[in-house]
Amino acid sequence: MPASSLLIIGSMAFDDLDLPSGEFRDVVGGSATYSAFAASHFTEPRVVAVVGEDFPEPTLGELARRGVDVSGIERARGKTFRWWGRYAKDLVSRTTLDTQLNVFADFKPKLPQSFTQSPYVLLGNIHPALQLEVLAQVKSPRLVAADTMNFWISGERALLGEVLKKIDLLIINDEELRELAGIHNLRRAARAVLGMGPKRLVVKRGEFGALYFDADESCFVPAYPLEDEVDPTGAGDSFAGALLGYLAQRGVLDRAAMRQALHTASTVASFCVEAVGTKRLAALDHATVRTRMSELRALVHPGD
Ligand code: AMP
């Protein structure tokens, strides 16, 4: 595995999840947690985040055992970030019932010196002001990707606009794309959002896969059809982590690399949905990922 070149910032959280299969409380989650587990299959990501006194030490140990550099995760006085979401029966639509920033409210990210030279950066879903603060400390990155969600699109529109001007790749879901562009049609919304700054755009569509757009091309990658869909929380963050992890490992940003990265990201994200929280992702081995990647490829190209 190559030396780490991917920096991830995002939330580390306790999630309360109301799922069709039951109510789950204090589930360890957060955008950085999911992205780091997913990226750890391809590189040794460095994480910048803050947790409270209540965050479980074993989760940090688990990340470290998977090669994640956790030295940029600050443990602050107070409570860890909390999110409460309720899913509809079809697991497609979800409502945020509560968001508590807690230790994130006063977080001033300070990158360890060794993190400032990271060529690949994933600004995971978190307050756009924090995304900007981290980005300002990174020296000449090669690819900066950002994720966000409706909470910030409606609540921090101006700051998010600043983020969009500074990034290469935006990764959001279809609902967020429509909200950001104010346009329902996906192709036209994608063009409008590319006009806001990012050179590349990935639109995640849950069980319907993902679309990719840049100035020259667009393409589609399907989702792996699962038999047991349990909890989609973090699937988007896992997708982003695997995408960036794969690109960081490969070190190339051409069309072929991007297509392979999308295929890889779609595969890794599917595992996330098979269990509550990070359980499945954290236990995943490379051979299982490779097998499912081949299965997905065979579904798309049955004759190969
Ligand atoms: P996803 O399902 O990929 O959108 O990611 C869900 C994860 O994002 C959960 O584990 C939450 O803890 C985290 N999350 C939810 N809302 C926010 C927010 N406003 N800022 C940062 N992270 C969030």
XYZ file of N, CA, C and O and ligand atoms in Angstrom, residues 10-15 17 27-32 34 81-84 87 94 96 98-99 101 104 124-127 147-149 151-152 173 176 204 232-238, ligand 1:
199
model
N -14.091 15.578 8.029
C -15.530 15.335 8.070
C -15.982 15.156 9.497
O -15.227 15.413 10.430
N -17.219 14.712 9.649
C -17.746 14.534 11.001
C -17.428 13.146 11.527
O -17.264 12.196 10.770
N -17.297 13.048 12.853
C -17.281 11.754 13.550
C -18.421 11.888 14.541
O -18.514 12.909 15.236
N -19.291 10.902 14.576
C -20.601 11.159 15.171
C -21.184 9.989 15.940
O -20.748 8.845 15.784
N -22.205 10.336 16.733
C -23.157 9.337 17.214
C -24.431 9.575 16.421
O -24.933 10.707 16.375
N -24.920 8.522 15.784
C -26.160 8.630 15.020
C -27.282 7.882 15.729
O -27.063 6.769 16.235
N -30.670 6.227 14.613
C -31.234 5.833 13.326
C -32.589 5.163 13.503
O -32.692 4.138 14.196
N -25.255 4.998 17.454
C -24.473 4.237 16.474
C -23.296 5.112 16.037
O -23.490 6.270 15.665
N -22.107 4.576 16.095
C -20.944 5.376 15.682
C -21.000 5.586 14.171
O -21.151 4.631 13.412
N -20.949 6.859 13.765
C -21.005 7.188 12.343
C -20.248 8.472 12.083
O -19.245 8.755 12.741
N -20.765 9.246 11.130
C -20.089 10.492 10.748
C -19.449 10.327 9.383
O -19.012 9.235 9.013
N -19.413 11.443 8.638
C -18.912 11.354 7.260
C -17.448 10.915 7.205
O -17.070 10.086 6.376
N -16.612 11.430 8.122
C -15.184 11.070 8.086
C -14.982 9.609 8.458
O -14.112 8.926 7.897
N -17.068 6.982 7.989
C -17.413 6.122 6.851
C -16.382 6.256 5.721
O -15.933 5.268 5.157
N -20.422 15.165 18.089
C -21.475 15.541 17.125
C -22.560 14.453 17.118
O -22.250 13.266 17.194
N -23.832 14.868 17.011
C -24.944 13.896 16.978
C -25.871 14.189 15.813
O -26.141 15.352 15.498
N -26.333 13.137 15.198
C -27.326 13.265 14.112
C -28.406 12.219 14.315
O -28.111 11.084 14.704
N -29.667 12.630 14.085
C -30.799 11.706 14.217
C -31.575 11.716 12.909
O -32.038 12.770 12.461
N -35.756 7.037 8.364
C -35.910 6.591 6.979
C -37.333 6.149 6.700
O -37.998 5.576 7.570
N -35.270 10.182 3.525
C -34.994 10.238 4.956
C -35.162 11.673 5.447
O -34.987 12.627 4.693
N -34.079 14.407 8.507
C -33.225 14.695 9.656
C -34.113 15.198 10.780
O -34.815 16.189 10.620
N -32.834 15.691 14.008
C -32.039 16.546 14.892
C -30.563 16.513 14.478
O -30.059 15.478 14.053
N -29.909 17.656 14.595
C -28.461 17.745 14.387
C -27.884 18.536 15.547
O -28.329 19.656 15.805
N -24.304 19.993 16.791
C -22.893 20.146 16.412
C -21.957 19.804 17.566
O -20.857 19.285 17.360
N -18.113 20.169 17.448
C -17.804 20.786 16.150
C -18.060 22.293 16.151
O -17.521 23.015 15.318
N -15.094 16.108 3.424
C -16.340 15.371 3.666
C -17.415 16.294 4.193
O -17.151 17.459 4.549
N -18.612 15.765 4.265
C -19.764 16.547 4.692
C -19.577 17.085 6.110
O -19.565 16.327 7.065
N -19.419 18.400 6.193
C -19.268 19.110 7.471
C -19.471 20.590 7.172
O -19.598 20.961 6.012
N -19.485 21.427 8.184
C -19.699 22.863 7.967
C -18.728 23.396 6.898
O -17.521 23.172 7.005
N -17.938 16.952 -0.471
C -19.280 16.413 -0.331
C -20.042 17.427 0.528
O -19.428 18.189 1.275
N -21.347 17.449 0.436
C -22.113 18.306 1.333
C -23.510 17.719 1.463
O -23.766 16.625 0.975
N -24.397 18.379 2.167
C -25.771 17.881 2.249
C -26.755 19.039 2.375
O -26.343 20.194 2.560
N -28.568 20.185 4.630
C -28.421 21.004 5.839
C -27.555 22.238 5.562
O -27.854 23.350 5.992
N -26.476 22.052 4.819
C -25.550 23.163 4.521
C -25.987 23.917 3.272
O -25.725 25.118 3.154
N -25.752 14.032 -3.765
C -26.820 13.172 -4.276
C -27.795 13.985 -5.146
O -27.728 15.212 -5.200
N -29.847 16.777 -3.559
C -29.027 17.945 -3.206
C -28.630 18.728 -4.460
O -28.583 19.961 -4.431
N -24.762 11.141 -6.855
C -25.104 9.834 -6.295
C -26.619 9.662 -6.340
O -27.357 10.581 -5.999
N -28.838 2.606 4.819
C -28.062 3.350 3.821
C -27.207 4.481 4.408
O -26.464 5.135 3.676
N -27.296 4.719 5.716
C -26.512 5.814 6.317
C -25.031 5.626 5.992
O -24.475 4.554 6.208
N -24.426 6.681 5.502
C -22.990 6.645 5.248
C -22.603 6.051 3.909
O -21.421 6.042 3.557
N -23.596 5.585 3.137
C -23.249 4.998 1.834
C -22.596 6.059 0.939
O -21.626 5.786 0.236
N -23.134 7.284 1.020
C -22.563 8.364 0.204
C -21.135 8.700 0.631
O -20.258 8.942 -0.211
N -20.901 8.694 1.920
C -19.547 8.985 2.428
C -18.588 7.844 2.075
O -17.409 8.077 1.801
N -19.106 6.630 2.108
C -18.269 5.481 1.741
C -17.919 5.554 0.258
O -16.786 5.262 -0.138
P -24.735 9.940 4.282
O -25.767 8.874 4.586
O -23.653 9.475 3.361
O -25.354 11.227 3.878
O -23.975 10.243 5.668
C -24.584 10.121 6.908
C -23.594 10.534 7.978
O -23.410 11.951 7.919
C -24.090 10.216 9.371
O -23.216 9.276 9.972
C -24.101 11.545 10.121
O -23.446 11.492 11.361
C -23.381 12.505 9.199
N -24.081 13.792 9.148
C -25.414 14.009 9.119
N -25.676 15.332 9.069
C -24.480 15.966 9.062
C -24.078 17.345 9.020
N -24.979 18.323 8.970
N -22.753 17.609 9.001
C -21.864 16.603 9.038
N -22.167 15.300 9.104
C -23.458 14.976 9.107
